[in-house]
XYZ file of C-alpha atoms in Angstrom:
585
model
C 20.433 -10.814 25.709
C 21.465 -12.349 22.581
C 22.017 -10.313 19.189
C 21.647 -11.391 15.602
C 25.409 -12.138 13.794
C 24.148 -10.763 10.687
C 26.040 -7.381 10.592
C 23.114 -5.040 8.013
C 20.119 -6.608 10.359
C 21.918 -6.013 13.890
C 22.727 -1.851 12.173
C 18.869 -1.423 11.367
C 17.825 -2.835 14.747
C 20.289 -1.019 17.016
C 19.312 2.359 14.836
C 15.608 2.117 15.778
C 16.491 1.348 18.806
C 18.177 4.866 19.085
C 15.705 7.036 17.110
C 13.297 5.890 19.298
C 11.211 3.619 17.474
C 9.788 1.312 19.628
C 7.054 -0.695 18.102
C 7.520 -2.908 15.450
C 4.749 -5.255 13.377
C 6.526 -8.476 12.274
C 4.594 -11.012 9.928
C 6.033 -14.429 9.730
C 8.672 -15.432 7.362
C 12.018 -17.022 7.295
C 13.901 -14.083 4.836
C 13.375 -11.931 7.904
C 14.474 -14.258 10.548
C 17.305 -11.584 11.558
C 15.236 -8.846 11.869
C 12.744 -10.485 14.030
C 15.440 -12.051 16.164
C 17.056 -8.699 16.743
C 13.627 -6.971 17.735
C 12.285 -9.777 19.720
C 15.177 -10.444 21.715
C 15.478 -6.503 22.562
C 12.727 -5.914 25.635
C 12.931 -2.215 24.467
C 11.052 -2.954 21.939
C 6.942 -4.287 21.418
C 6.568 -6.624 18.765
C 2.914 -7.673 16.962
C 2.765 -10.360 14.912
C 0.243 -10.086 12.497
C 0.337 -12.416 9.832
C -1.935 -11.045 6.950
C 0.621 -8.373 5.288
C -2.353 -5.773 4.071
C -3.771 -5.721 7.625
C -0.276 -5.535 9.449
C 0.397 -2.310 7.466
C -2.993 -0.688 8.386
C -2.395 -2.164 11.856
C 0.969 -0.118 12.346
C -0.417 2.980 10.217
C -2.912 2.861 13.310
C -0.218 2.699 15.563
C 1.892 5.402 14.312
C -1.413 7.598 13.389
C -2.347 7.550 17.436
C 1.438 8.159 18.435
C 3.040 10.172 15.631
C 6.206 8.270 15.407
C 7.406 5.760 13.086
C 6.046 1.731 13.478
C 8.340 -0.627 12.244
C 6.843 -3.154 9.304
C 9.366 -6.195 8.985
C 8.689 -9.039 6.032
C 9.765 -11.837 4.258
C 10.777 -11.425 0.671
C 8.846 -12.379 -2.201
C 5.016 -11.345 -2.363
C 4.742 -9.918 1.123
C 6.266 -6.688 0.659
C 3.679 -5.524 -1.994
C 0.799 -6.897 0.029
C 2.094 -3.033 2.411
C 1.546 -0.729 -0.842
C -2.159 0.320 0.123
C -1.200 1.301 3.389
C 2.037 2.870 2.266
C 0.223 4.894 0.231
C -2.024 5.822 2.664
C 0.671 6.614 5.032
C 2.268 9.139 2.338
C -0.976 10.741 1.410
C -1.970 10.662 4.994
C 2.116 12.023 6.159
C 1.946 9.578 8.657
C 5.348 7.561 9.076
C 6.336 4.105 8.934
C 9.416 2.290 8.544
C 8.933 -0.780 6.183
C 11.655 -3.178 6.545
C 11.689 -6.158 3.801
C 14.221 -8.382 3.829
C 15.953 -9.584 0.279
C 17.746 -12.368 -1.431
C 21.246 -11.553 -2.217
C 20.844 -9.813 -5.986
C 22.520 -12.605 -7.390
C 19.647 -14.586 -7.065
C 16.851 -12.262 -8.464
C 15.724 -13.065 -11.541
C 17.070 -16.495 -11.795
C 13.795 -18.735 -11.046
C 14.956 -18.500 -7.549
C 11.454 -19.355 -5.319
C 9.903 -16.185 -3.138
C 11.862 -13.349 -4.963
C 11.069 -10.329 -7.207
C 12.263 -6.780 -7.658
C 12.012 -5.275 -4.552
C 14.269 -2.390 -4.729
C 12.337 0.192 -5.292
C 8.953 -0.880 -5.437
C 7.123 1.924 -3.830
C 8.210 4.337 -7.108
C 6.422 7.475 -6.197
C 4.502 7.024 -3.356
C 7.051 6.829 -1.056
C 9.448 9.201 1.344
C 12.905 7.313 1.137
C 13.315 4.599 -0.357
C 17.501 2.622 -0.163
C 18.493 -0.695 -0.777
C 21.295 -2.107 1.871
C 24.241 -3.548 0.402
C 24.653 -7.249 1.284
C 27.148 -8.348 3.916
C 30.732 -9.834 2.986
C 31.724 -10.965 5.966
C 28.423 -13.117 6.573
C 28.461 -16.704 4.870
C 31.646 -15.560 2.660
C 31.611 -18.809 0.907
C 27.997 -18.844 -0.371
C 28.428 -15.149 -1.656
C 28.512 -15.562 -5.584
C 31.697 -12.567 -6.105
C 31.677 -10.383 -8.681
C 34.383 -11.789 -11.493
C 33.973 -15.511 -9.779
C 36.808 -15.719 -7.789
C 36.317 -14.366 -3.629
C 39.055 -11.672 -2.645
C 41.882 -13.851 -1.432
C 43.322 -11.418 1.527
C 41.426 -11.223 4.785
C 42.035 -7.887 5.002
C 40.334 -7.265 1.747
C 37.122 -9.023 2.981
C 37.100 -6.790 6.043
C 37.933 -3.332 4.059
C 34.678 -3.772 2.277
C 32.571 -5.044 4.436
C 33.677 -1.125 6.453
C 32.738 0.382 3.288
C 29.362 -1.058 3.115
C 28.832 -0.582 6.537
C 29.057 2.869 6.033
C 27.175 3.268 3.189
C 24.001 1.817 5.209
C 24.716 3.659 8.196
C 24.116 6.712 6.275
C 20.842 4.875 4.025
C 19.299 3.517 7.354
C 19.932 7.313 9.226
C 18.741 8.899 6.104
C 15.283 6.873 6.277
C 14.580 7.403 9.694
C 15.268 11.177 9.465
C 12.477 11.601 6.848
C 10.038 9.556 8.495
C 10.580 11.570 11.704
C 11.088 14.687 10.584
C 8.855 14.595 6.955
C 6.416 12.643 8.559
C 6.297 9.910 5.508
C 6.781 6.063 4.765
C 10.038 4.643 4.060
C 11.739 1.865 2.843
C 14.600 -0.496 3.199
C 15.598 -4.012 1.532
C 18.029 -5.613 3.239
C 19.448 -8.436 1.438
C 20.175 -11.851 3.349
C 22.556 -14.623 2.411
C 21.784 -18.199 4.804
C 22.269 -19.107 7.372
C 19.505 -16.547 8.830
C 19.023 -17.948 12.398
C 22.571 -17.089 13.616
C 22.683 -15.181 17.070
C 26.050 -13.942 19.050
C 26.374 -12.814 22.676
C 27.799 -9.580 21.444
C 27.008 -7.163 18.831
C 28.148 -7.712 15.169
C 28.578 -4.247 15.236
C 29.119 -1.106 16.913
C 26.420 2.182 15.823
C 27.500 6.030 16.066
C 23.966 7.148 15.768
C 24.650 11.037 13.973
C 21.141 12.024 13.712
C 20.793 15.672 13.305
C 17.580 17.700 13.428
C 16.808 19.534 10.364
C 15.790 23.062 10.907
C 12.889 23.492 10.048
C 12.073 25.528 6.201
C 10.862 29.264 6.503
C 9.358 31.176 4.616
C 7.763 35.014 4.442
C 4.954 34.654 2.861
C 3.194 35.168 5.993
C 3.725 38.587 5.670
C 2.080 38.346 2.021
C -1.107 37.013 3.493
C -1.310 39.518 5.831
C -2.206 42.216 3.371
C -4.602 39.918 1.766
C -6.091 39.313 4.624
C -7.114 42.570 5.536
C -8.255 43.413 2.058
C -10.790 40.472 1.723
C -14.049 41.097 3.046
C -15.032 37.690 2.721
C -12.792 35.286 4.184
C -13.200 31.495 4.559
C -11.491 29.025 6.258
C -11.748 25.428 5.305
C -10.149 22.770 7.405
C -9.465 19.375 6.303
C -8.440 16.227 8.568
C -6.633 17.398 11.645
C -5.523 15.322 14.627
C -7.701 16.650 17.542
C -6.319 19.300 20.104
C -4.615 20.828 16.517
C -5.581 24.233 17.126
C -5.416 25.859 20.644
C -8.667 27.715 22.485
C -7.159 31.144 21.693
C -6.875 30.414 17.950
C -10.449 29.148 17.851
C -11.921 31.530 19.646
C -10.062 34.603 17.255
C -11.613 32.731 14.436
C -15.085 32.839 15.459
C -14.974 36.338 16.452
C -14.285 37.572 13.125
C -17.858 38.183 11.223
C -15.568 38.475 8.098
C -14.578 34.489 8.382
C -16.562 31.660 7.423
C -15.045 28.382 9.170
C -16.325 25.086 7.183
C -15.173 22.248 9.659
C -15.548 18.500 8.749
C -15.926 15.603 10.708
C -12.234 14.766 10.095
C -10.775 18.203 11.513
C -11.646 17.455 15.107
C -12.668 21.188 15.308
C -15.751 22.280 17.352
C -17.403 25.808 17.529
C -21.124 27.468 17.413
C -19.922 30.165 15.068
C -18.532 27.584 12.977
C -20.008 25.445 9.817
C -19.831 21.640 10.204
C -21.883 19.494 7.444
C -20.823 21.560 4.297
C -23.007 19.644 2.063
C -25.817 20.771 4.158
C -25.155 24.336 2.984
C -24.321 23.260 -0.590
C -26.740 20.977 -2.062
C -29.659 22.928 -1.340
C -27.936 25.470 -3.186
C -26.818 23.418 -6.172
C -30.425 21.589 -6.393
C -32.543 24.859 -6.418
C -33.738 26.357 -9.524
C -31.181 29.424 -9.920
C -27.768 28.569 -7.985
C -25.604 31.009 -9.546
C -26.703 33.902 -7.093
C -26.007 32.270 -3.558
C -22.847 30.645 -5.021
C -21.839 33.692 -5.996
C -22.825 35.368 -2.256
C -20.565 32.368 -0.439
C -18.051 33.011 -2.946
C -14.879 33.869 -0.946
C -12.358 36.775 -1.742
C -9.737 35.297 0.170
C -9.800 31.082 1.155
C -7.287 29.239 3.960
C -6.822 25.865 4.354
C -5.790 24.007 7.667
C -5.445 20.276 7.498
C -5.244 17.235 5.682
C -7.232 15.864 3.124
C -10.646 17.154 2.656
C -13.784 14.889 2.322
C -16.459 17.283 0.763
C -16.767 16.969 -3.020
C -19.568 19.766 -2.890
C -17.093 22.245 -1.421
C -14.703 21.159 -3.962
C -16.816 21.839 -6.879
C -17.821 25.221 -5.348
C -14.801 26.336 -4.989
C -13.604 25.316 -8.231
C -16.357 26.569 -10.381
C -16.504 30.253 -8.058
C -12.551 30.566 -7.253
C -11.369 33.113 -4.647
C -9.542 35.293 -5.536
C -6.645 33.479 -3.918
C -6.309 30.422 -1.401
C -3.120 30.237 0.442
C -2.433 27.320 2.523
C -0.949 26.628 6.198
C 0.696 23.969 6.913
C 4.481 22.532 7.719
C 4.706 20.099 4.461
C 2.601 20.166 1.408
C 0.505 22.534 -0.351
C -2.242 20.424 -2.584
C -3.652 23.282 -5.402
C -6.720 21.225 -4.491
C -9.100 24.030 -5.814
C -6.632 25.391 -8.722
C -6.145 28.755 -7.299
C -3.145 28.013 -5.225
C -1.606 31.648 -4.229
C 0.798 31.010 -1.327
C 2.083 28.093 1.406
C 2.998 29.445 4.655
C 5.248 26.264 5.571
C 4.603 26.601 9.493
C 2.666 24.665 12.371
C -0.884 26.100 11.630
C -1.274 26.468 15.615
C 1.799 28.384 16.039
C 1.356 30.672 12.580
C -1.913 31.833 13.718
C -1.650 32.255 17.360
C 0.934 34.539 15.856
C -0.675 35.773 12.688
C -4.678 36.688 14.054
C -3.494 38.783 16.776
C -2.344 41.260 13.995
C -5.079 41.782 12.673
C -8.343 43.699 12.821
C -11.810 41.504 12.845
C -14.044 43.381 9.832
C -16.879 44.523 11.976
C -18.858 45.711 8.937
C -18.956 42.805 6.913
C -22.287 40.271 6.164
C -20.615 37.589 5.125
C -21.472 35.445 8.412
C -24.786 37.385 8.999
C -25.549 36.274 5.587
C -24.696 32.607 6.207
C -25.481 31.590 9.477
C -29.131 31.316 9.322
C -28.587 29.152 6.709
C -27.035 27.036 9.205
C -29.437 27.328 11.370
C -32.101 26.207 9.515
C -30.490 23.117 8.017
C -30.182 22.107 11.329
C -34.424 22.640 12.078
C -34.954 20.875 8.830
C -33.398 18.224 9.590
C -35.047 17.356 12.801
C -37.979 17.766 11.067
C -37.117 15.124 7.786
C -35.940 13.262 10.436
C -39.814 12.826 12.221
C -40.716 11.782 8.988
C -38.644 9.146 7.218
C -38.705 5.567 7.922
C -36.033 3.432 9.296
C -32.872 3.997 6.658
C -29.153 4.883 6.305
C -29.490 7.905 7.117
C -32.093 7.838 10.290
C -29.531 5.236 11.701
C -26.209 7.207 11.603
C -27.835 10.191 13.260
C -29.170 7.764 15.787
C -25.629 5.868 16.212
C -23.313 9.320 16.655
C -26.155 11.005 19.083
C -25.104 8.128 21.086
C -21.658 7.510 21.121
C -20.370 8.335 24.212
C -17.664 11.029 25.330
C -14.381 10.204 25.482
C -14.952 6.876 22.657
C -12.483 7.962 19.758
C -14.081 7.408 16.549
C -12.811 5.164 13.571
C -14.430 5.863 10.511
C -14.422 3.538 6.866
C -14.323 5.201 3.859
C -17.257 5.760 1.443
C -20.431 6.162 2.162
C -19.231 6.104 5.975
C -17.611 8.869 6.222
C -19.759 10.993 3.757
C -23.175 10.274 6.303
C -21.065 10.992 9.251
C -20.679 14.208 7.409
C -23.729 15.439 7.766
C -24.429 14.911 11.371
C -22.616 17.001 14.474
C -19.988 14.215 16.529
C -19.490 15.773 19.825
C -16.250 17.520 20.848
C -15.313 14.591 22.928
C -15.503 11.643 19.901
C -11.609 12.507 18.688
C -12.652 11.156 15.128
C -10.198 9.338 12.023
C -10.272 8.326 8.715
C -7.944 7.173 6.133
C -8.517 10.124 3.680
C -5.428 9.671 2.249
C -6.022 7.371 -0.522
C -9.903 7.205 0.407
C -10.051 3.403 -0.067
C -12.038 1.359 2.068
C -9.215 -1.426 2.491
C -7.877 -1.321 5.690
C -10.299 0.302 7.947
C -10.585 -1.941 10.194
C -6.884 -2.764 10.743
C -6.177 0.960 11.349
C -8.880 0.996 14.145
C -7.275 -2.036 15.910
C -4.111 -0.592 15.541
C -5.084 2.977 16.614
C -6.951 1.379 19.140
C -3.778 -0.035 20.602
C -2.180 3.197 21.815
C -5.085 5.143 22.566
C -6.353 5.565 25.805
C -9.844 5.289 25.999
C -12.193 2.789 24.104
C -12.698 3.083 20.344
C -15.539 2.438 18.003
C -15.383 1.515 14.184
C -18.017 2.618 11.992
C -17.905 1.068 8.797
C -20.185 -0.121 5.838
C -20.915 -3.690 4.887
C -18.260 -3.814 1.900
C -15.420 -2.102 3.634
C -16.079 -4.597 6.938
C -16.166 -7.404 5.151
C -12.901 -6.471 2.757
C -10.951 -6.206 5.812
C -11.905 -8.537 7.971
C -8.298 -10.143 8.934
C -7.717 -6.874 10.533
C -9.588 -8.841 13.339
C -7.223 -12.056 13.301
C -5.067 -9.759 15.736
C -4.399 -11.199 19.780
C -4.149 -7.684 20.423
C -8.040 -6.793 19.880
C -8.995 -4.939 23.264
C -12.304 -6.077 25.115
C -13.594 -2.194 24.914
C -13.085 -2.161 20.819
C -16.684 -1.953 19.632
C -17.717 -2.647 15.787
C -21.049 -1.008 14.042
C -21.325 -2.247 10.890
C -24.072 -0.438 8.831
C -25.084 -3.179 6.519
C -27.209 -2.265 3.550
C -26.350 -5.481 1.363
C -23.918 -3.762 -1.324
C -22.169 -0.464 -1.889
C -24.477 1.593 -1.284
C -23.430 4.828 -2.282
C -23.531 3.629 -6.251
C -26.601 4.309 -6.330
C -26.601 7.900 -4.888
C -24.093 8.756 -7.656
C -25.347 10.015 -10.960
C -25.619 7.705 -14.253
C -27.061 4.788 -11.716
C -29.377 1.938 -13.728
C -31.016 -0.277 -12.106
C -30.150 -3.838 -13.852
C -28.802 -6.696 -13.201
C -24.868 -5.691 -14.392
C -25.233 -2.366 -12.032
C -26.405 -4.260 -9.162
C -23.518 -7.558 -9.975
C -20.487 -5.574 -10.634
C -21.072 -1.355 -9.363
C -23.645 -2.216 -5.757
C -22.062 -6.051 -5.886
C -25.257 -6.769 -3.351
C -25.182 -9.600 -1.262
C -26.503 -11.414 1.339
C -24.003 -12.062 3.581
C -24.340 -11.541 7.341
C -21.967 -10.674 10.483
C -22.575 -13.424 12.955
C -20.245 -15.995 11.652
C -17.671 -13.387 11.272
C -17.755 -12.719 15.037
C -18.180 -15.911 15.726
C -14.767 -17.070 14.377
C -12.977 -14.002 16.020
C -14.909 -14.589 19.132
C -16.281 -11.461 19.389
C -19.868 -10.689 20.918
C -22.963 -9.976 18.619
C -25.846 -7.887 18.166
C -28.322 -6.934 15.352
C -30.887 -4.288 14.814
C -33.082 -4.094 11.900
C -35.526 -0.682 12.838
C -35.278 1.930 14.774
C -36.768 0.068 18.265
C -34.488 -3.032 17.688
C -31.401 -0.623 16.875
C -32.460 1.567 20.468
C -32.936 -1.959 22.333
C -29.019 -3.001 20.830
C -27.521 -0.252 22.308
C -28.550 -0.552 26.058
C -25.550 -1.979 27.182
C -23.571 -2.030 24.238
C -21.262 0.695 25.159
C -20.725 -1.354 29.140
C -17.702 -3.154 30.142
C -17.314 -6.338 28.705
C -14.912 -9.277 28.133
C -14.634 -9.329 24.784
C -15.034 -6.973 21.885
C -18.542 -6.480 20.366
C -20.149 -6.187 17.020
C -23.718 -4.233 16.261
C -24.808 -4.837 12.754
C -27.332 -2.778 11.505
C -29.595 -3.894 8.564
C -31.202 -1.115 6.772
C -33.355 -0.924 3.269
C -30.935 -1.214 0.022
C -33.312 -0.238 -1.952
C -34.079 3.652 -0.407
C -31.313 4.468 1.185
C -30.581 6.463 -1.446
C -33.828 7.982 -2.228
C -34.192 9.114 1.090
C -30.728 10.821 1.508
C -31.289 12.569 -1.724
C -34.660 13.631 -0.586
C -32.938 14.935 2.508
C -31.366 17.813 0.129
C -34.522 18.425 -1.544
C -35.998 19.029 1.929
C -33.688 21.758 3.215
C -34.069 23.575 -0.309
């Protein structure tokens, strides 16, 4: 096995190596040569190569969002390194970590008209967990090193003093980074400067590591015991959980929850949480209430005394308007890092593993036997759920008659991919089956990158995985495809309704010819040629017998990944789903 001789590249390497990072998305470049010399030449480690930098970073934010530890992102300098930002922050909004690794000209030649550089130190500002810049190497190519003053030191000795001091100095920068995206669960970042020549290798190490990582303990606080007294004075308590990784909460916590006819529990498609007693498809509850003629009474019946949060981000904007314009009296949050004042009521943040704080927590206290507040609600439920079977019989072939026909199918034990937008938001208001673990990038709710997160997430899970996405966020991504590491059992559905469709659902729609060129941006384009360059299979559906005759055999064995694109109507799409609301009220 061979090692890189630059000293800073072989310490980053051989520090992964230890913390236990073991894959690592390289795009091509020469600035990075040592980087991707040290990881390639180290069988510990699995290397991608991806060469689009967006799609690599959603490819290893899939990666780490499947595993929970950091990927490794390695680039060239110059351009590449901002091409990451959307999936960095993702990764921070999302706390999902990654270790971005961009290697640097020496500073002496930034801002200079030097070719392929820019400011890279620092160029995450405030959406990152760590960010350090490594100090250059003295002891590599001595002579092309421009010294401070002119003139190189003259003693050996001198030469090798520094270079210890720097050495130390990004021990600790390199340990600090991979501590916080370990233990803070965040993106970080180093630039490593490089002076030629770049393709050096040794026999031997450059350099010897002491890896001194330390486990933080974790942050405490009491105001569990605060909640506890709020708890038992609220008669109406709700629960609403956001994006949670599936298998989150354990049987015993569940099952305490829905025993409680105090506790409402509003679960989204994103929280991988599955219960009778609980309340999936929010909206479904809360635009019939908003669209009726006097609101103001049932908002104020679901208004909570007391709200908890689980989870990540959450995908409702009805809930969040409830909430916001009928606060509870207090909403505390669970959760081991941040506390978003999402509903601006924010009370308390019991920093703790929402599993282990309420396997703890519900056993203390006693279930409110005489309250409504569940009576009251779940025959609301219940009926939405009639309703819609019924608006269902009676609506032609659309948007939404096609997602509840795609996630009635899905099979068990297919995780689910979801793109952002109007995705996500129909997906919403259908029931995926406890066995469909389901993801989104909620983080920044763009619909960049979807695609390369499924591939990558895809990667290291175990079963087969299907992508759901919309025309606009398929087509924006679709070099998340240009990957040799696309498995035969990845499947595609691609809802295509020939623009964004959700502009028009939103209020303050026109229809004319600068709404439909520059909000909706329709278009004609289909998905054939598209899986025809990535040699992928293909099938289309345009109505409801054409989209049941696709999916015999779409979900079978095959050699090669497959695409279903689904046309639907642009032009009611949006009527209908509307309509759907008007129904249940």
């Amino acid at each position: 096995m061979r090692y890189t001789d630059i000293p800073a590249a072989h310490l980053v390497v051989a520090y992964c190596k230890s913390a236990g990072v073991r894959q690592v998305v390289l795009s091509p470049g020469s600035r990075n040569a040592p980087l991707v010399l040290g990881f390639t030449s180290d069988p510990y480690f699995e290397c991608f190569s991806v060469v689009d930098e967006r799609s690599a970073a959603f490819f290893a934010l899939g990666l780490s969002q499947q595993s929970g530890n950091p990927t490794a992102l390695v680039c060239t300098s110059g351009s590449a390194l901002l091409n990451y930002y959307p999936a960095v922050a993702e990764a921070y909004y999302s706390r999902i970590p990654l270790l971005v690794l961009s290697a640097d000209r020496p500073v002496y030649k930034i801002d200079i008209g030097d070719g392929q550089t820019i400011r890279q130190d620092g160029v995450y500002g405030n959406h990152i967990g760590f960010q350090g810049n490594l100090q250059q190497d003295v002891t590599h190519a001595p002579a092309s090193i421009r010294w401070e003053g002119g003139r190189e030191p003259g003693d050996p000795r001198s030469l090798h003093e520094m270079q210890a001091r720097i050495l130390a100095e990004n021990e600790a920068r390199v340990q600090a980074a991979l501590q916080t995206a370990m233990e803070d669960h965040l993106p970080v970042h180093l630039n490593i400067p490089f002076e030629e020549p770049l393709y050096g290798t040794s026999p031997e190490p450059p350099v010897e590591i002491r890896p001194t990582l330390q486990p933080r303990l974790p942050e405490i606080n009491g105001e569990g015991e605060d909640l506890l007294g709020h708890w038992q004075e609220a008669g109406r308590k709700m629960v609403l959980i956001g994006s949670l990784p599936p298998g989150s909460l354990s049987d015993a916590v569940v099952e305490r929850m829905a025993a409680d006819p105090s506790l409402l529990v509003f679960t989204e498609t994103t929280s991988n949480l599955h219960h009778p007693e609980f309340f999936p498809s929010i909206d479904s509850v809360l635009a019939p209430i908003e669209r009726s003629g006097q609101p103001a009474p049932s908002f104020e019946a679901l208004r909570p005394d007391l709200l908890l949060t689980l989870g990540g981000m959450v995908v409702s904007k009805k809930v969040k308007q409830f909430l916001r314009a009928y606060p509870p009296a207090g909403h505390w949050h669970v959760g081991p890092h941040n506390a978003n004042d999402t509903f601006f009521s924010l009370a308390g943040h019991v920093r703790s593993d929402a599993d282990h704080f309420l396997g703890d927590f519900l056993p203390r206290t006693q279930p409110d036997t005489k309250s409504g507040y569940r009576a009251r609600w779940s025959p609301v439920r219940d009926a939405y759920r009639k309703r819609r079977t019924a608006y269902l019989g009676q609506i032609p072939f659309s948007d939404f008659s096609a997602f509840e026909a795609l996630i009635k199918a899905i099979p068990d034990g297919y995780m689910v991919q979801l793109a952002n937008s109007s995705t996500v938001r129909y997906a919403q208001l259908f029931d995926m089956r406890p066995g469909n673990p389901v993801f989104c990038n909620r983080g920044t709710s763009g619909i960049e990158g979807s695609t390369s997160t499924a591939v990558g997430a895809a990667h290291n899970y175990e079963g087969p995985t299907l992508l759901l996405s919309g025309d606009l966020s398929f087509l924006y991504d679709i070099n998340g495809l240009w990957n040799d590491r696309l498995r035969d059992d990845f499947r595609v559905i691609v809802i295509n309704n020939g623009g964004g469709g959700i502009f028009r659902i939103l209020p303050g729609k026109e229809d004319s010819d600068a709404f439909a060129d520059y909000f909706e941006t329709v278009h004609n384009r289909d998905m054939e040629p598209v899986c025809n360059m990535f040699g992928m299979g293909y099938r289309r559906a345009a109505s409801a017998g054409e989209l049941e005759a696709a999916l015999d055999g779409f979900w079978d064995p095959s050699g090669r990944p497959i695409l279903l694109e689904v046309r639907t109507p642009r032009e009611i799409n949006d009527r209908i789903l509307l309509d759907y609301f008007d129904f249940l009220t």
